[in-house]
GROMACS .gro file of C-alpha atoms in nm:
model
  211
    1MET     CA    1  39.524   0.214   6.011
    2PRO     CA    2  39.504   0.613   6.080
    3GLU     CA    3  39.493   0.779   5.768
    4TYR     CA    4  39.733   1.034   5.897
    5GLU     CA    5  40.126   1.067   5.857
    6PRO     CA    6  40.277   0.774   6.100
    7VAL     CA    7  40.580   0.852   6.273
    8ARG     CA    8  40.948   0.775   6.187
    9ILE     CA    9  41.214   0.616   6.494
   10LYS     CA   10  41.582   0.596   6.398
   11LEU     CA   11  41.643   0.342   6.656
   12TRP     CA   12  42.014   0.224   6.667
   13GLY     CA   13  42.264   0.012   6.923
   14ASP     CA   14  42.569  -0.199   6.925
   15TYR     CA   15  42.365  -0.528   7.063
   16ALA     CA   16  42.052  -0.630   7.049
   17CYS     CA   17  41.815  -0.958   7.192
   18PHE     CA   18  41.499  -0.983   7.042
   19THR     CA   19  41.397  -1.328   7.237
   20ARG     CA   20  41.182  -1.625   7.060
   21PRO     CA   21  40.958  -1.769   7.317
   22GLU     CA   22  41.021  -2.109   7.209
   23MET     CA   23  41.379  -2.124   7.382
   24LYS     CA   24  41.323  -2.130   7.701
   25VAL     CA   25  41.636  -2.138   7.926
   26GLU     CA   26  41.911  -1.995   7.658
   27ARG     CA   27  41.822  -1.669   7.497
   28THR     CA   28  41.829  -1.704   7.097
   29SER     CA   29  41.730  -1.381   6.890
   30TYR     CA   30  41.511  -1.355   6.620
   31GLU     CA   31  41.651  -1.161   6.276
   32VAL     CA   32  41.458  -0.907   6.331
   33PRO     CA   33  41.300  -0.686   6.647
   34THR     CA   34  40.942  -0.816   6.750
   35PRO     CA   35  40.640  -0.548   6.799
   36SER     CA   36  40.602  -0.571   7.093
   37ALA     CA   37  40.958  -0.527   7.189
   38LEU     CA   38  41.018  -0.170   7.006
   39ARG     CA   39  40.619  -0.103   7.129
   40GLY     CA   40  40.838  -0.081   7.411
   41THR     CA   41  41.121   0.098   7.327
   42ILE     CA   42  40.938   0.354   7.232
   43GLN     CA   43  40.657   0.399   7.567
   44SER     CA   44  40.999   0.479   7.706
   45ILE     CA   45  41.025   0.769   7.439
   46HIS     CA   46  40.694   0.877   7.519
   47TRP     CA   47  40.387   0.715   7.660
   48LYS     CA   48  40.036   0.797   7.817
   49PRO     CA   49  39.779   0.581   7.924
   50GLU     CA   50  39.467   0.745   7.638
   51PHE     CA   51  39.680   0.624   7.300
   52ARG     CA   52  39.857   0.304   7.170
   53TYR     CA   53  40.193   0.283   6.929
   54ALA     CA   54  40.049   0.037   6.644
   55ILE     CA   55  40.365  -0.054   6.476
   56ARG     CA   56  40.311  -0.019   6.045
   57GLU     CA   57  40.610  -0.170   5.989
   58ILE     CA   58  41.095  -0.276   6.048
   59ARG     CA   59  41.238  -0.134   5.811
   60VAL     CA   60  41.642  -0.338   5.888
   61LEU     CA   61  41.877  -0.028   5.850
   62ARG     CA   62  42.203  -0.236   5.881
   63PRO     CA   63  42.290  -0.646   5.715
   64ILE     CA   64  42.162  -0.896   5.994
   65ARG     CA   65  42.494  -1.029   6.286
   66THR     CA   66  42.445  -1.234   6.518
   67ILE     CA   67  42.647  -1.319   6.789
   68PRO     CA   68  42.754  -1.554   7.010
   69PHE     CA   69  42.867  -1.503   7.450
   70VAL     CA   70  42.777  -1.668   7.742
   71ARG     CA   71  42.561  -1.389   8.053
   72ASN     CA   72  42.573  -1.446   8.434
   73GLU     CA   73  42.272  -1.440   8.544
   74ALA     CA   74  42.113  -1.472   8.853
   75THR     CA   75  41.861  -1.698   8.972
   76GLY     CA   76  41.661  -1.539   9.226
   77LEU     CA   77  41.443  -1.237   9.255
   78VAL     CA   78  41.398  -0.950   9.471
   79MET     CA   79  41.029  -0.945   9.545
   80GLY     CA   80  40.814  -0.704   9.669
   81ARG     CA   81  40.881  -0.578  10.011
   82ASP     CA   82  41.067  -0.881  10.099
   83PRO     CA   83  41.454  -0.776  10.292
   84THR     CA   84  41.640  -1.124  10.201
   85PRO     CA   85  41.920  -0.988   9.936
   86VAL     CA   86  42.012  -1.214   9.699
   87ASP     CA   87  42.437  -1.261   9.654
   88VAL     CA   88  42.477  -1.242   9.317
   89THR     CA   89  42.854  -1.285   9.403
   90SER     CA   90  42.682  -1.647   9.515
   91ARG     CA   91  42.740  -1.933   9.277
   92THR     CA   92  42.394  -2.076   9.434
   93HIS     CA   93  42.270  -1.786   9.249
   94ARG     CA   94  42.436  -1.770   8.973
   95VAL     CA   95  42.440  -1.937   8.633
   96GLN     CA   96  42.639  -1.891   8.347
   97ARG     CA   97  42.364  -1.868   8.015
   98TYR     CA   98  42.493  -1.878   7.688
   99THR     CA   99  42.290  -1.585   7.415
  100LEU     CA  100  42.284  -1.546   7.014
  101ALA     CA  101  42.181  -1.213   7.065
  102LEU     CA  102  42.181  -0.915   6.739
  103ARG     CA  103  42.533  -0.724   6.630
  104ASP     CA  104  42.549  -0.287   6.522
  105VAL     CA  105  42.200  -0.319   6.486
  106ALA     CA  106  41.988  -0.003   6.308
  107TYR     CA  107  41.603   0.026   6.248
  108GLU     CA  108  41.282   0.247   6.127
  109VAL     CA  109  41.039   0.203   6.345
  110VAL     CA  110  40.714   0.314   6.069
  111VAL     CA  111  40.457   0.344   6.440
  112ASP     CA  112  40.092   0.460   6.461
  113ILE     CA  113  39.951   0.652   6.756
  114VAL     CA  114  39.614   0.525   6.811
  115PRO     CA  115  39.386   0.729   7.018
  116VAL     CA  116  39.180   0.463   7.314
  117ASP     CA  117  38.815   0.658   7.213
  118GLY     CA  118  38.932   0.722   6.915
  119ASP     CA  119  38.916   1.134   6.929
  120GLN     CA  120  39.187   1.250   6.654
  121GLN     CA  121  39.279   1.584   6.875
  122THR     CA  122  39.409   1.357   7.123
  123ALA     CA  123  39.657   1.155   6.822
  124ALA     CA  124  39.717   1.465   6.718
  125LYS     CA  125  39.875   1.603   7.026
  126HIS     CA  126  40.116   1.300   7.119
  127ARG     CA  127  40.264   1.289   6.762
  128ASP     CA  128  40.388   1.634   6.843
  129ILE     CA  129  40.473   1.560   7.226
  130LEU     CA  130  40.688   1.218   7.097
  131ARG     CA  131  40.876   1.363   6.741
  132ARG     CA  132  40.917   1.739   6.984
  133ARG     CA  133  41.104   1.433   7.221
  134LEU     CA  134  41.255   1.233   6.913
  135GLU     CA  135  41.466   1.551   6.831
  136LYS     CA  136  41.546   1.694   7.201
  137GLY     CA  137  41.636   1.320   7.259
  138GLN     CA  138  41.448   1.292   7.550
  139CYS     CA  139  41.299   0.936   7.698
  140PHE     CA  140  41.097   0.898   8.028
  141ARG     CA  141  41.382   0.629   8.138
  142PRO     CA  142  41.669   0.504   7.877
  143PRO     CA  143  41.500   0.297   7.608
  144TYR     CA  144  41.716  -0.109   7.525
  145PHE     CA  145  41.610  -0.296   7.282
  146GLY     CA  146  41.521  -0.656   7.418
  147CYS     CA  147  41.757  -0.655   7.725
  148ARG     CA  148  41.847  -0.371   7.953
  149GLU     CA  149  42.232  -0.383   7.868
  150PHE     CA  150  42.139  -0.335   7.522
  151ALA     CA  151  42.133   0.041   7.506
  152ALA     CA  152  41.900   0.175   7.151
  153HIS     CA  153  42.032   0.503   7.083
  154PHE     CA  154  41.669   0.681   6.864
  155ALA     CA  155  41.618   0.992   6.685
  156LYS     CA  156  41.374   1.054   6.403
  157GLY     CA  157  41.363   0.939   6.181
  158ASN     CA  158  41.499   1.007   5.757
  159TRP     CA  159  41.400   0.763   5.557
  160GLU     CA  160  41.782   0.595   5.474
  161GLU     CA  161  41.859   0.341   5.283
  162THR     CA  162  41.718  -0.076   5.339
  163ASN     CA  163  41.944  -0.381   5.397
  164GLY     CA  164  41.827  -0.463   5.027
  165VAL     CA  165  41.715  -0.861   5.241
  166SER     CA  166  41.443  -1.078   5.137
  167ARG     CA  167  41.360  -1.359   5.349
  168ASP     CA  168  41.133  -1.566   5.527
  169LEU     CA  169  41.183  -1.532   5.910
  170GLY     CA  170  40.921  -1.762   6.066
  171LEU     CA  171  40.670  -1.739   6.274
  172MET     CA  172  40.739  -1.436   6.454
  173LEU     CA  173  40.584  -1.362   6.824
  174PHE     CA  174  40.319  -1.029   6.731
  175ASP     CA  175  40.255  -0.954   7.123
  176LEU     CA  176  40.048  -1.162   7.422
  177ARG     CA  177  39.650  -1.103   7.450
  178TYR     CA  178  39.545  -1.028   7.797
  179ASP     CA  179  39.193  -1.199   7.911
  180ASP     CA  180  39.001  -1.012   8.161
  181ASP     CA  181  39.096  -1.336   8.419
  182GLY     CA  182  39.472  -1.230   8.326
  183THR     CA  183  39.531  -1.524   8.125
  184ALA     CA  184  39.838  -1.397   7.844
  185THR     CA  185  39.730  -1.559   7.505
  186PRO     CA  186  40.123  -1.516   7.242
  187ILE     CA  187  39.997  -1.407   6.893
  188PHE     CA  188  40.182  -1.463   6.632
  189PHE     CA  189  40.196  -1.422   6.262
  190ASP     CA  190  40.359  -1.507   5.988
  191ALA     CA  191  40.668  -1.249   5.878
  192GLN     CA  192  40.832  -1.199   5.602
  193LEU     CA  193  41.074  -0.945   5.505
  194HIS     CA  194  41.081  -0.811   5.177
  195GLY     CA  195  41.363  -0.570   5.045
  196GLY     CA  196  41.420  -0.569   5.446
  197VAL     CA  197  41.105  -0.370   5.562
  198LEU     CA  198  40.893  -0.636   5.799
  199ARG     CA  199  40.551  -0.516   5.718
  200ILE     CA  200  40.333  -0.621   6.005
  201PRO     CA  201  39.968  -0.709   5.877
  202PRO     CA  202  39.744  -0.410   5.979
  203GLU     CA  203  39.474  -0.693   6.061
  204LEU     CA  204  39.640  -0.799   6.458
  205TYR     CA  205  39.540  -0.471   6.532
  206GLU     CA  206  39.199  -0.494   6.476
  207GLU     CA  207  39.137  -0.861   6.579
  208GLY     CA  208  39.191  -0.637   6.984
  209TRP     CA  209  39.467  -0.473   7.124
  210PRO     CA  210  39.699  -0.642   7.319
  211ARG     CA  211  39.707  -0.460   7.620
   0.00000   0.00000   0.00000
C-alpha cells in the first residue's frame, strides 16, 4: 500500500444490498459492503483508467439492521440493438423475488489511489480531484449501494465513531479476477469486523489487481 495519506469517504443511505453470490435467486445482503461494491460506488464519483482504487478499511458507522421485502423483477433483458421490448407489466416477464437488505446504513471508507504506471504525481492529482468532488457533491452518475434503486449519498469523511461491533463475517467476496481469455475467478477472504472496522488484507492487491 502507498505511504501517503489515503482518502476518507463517507457514504450513507436508506437501504443497501450487497448480494451474497451463493444465493442464486433470492437476494441476501452481506452484513457489511464488499470491497468491490464500494469500489464501484466510488467510481461513480471519480474514475479514470490511469489509476485504481484500493479499499483499505470499511468503517461501519451505524448499527447493522436488516429489512425483508419482495421486489418485482423483470425476467427478460434488452440486448444490444434488439428492438423487441420487454413488457414489465406482463406476468410472463415479471417475477417477485425475496430480498433481505440492509437499512439505514452509513460507512466511512478509507481508500488509496494507486496509479497504473506507478507515477505518484498521477496519484496526487487524482486524490486532489476526488477530494474536491467530494466537497462539491459532484459525481459522474448517481452512486448506489448494490442495487441502482438504493441511492448512496456521499461526502468527505471526518473520522466519525464506528458502531463498535466485533464479529466474524465469514468468507466475503473480495473481487473478480479475469484471465486473458475473459474467464472470471471470484476471490474470497476471511472477513473480521473489529470494533466496527473491516480491514482489507493488503496481500489481496499484491496478488494481482482485479479489472
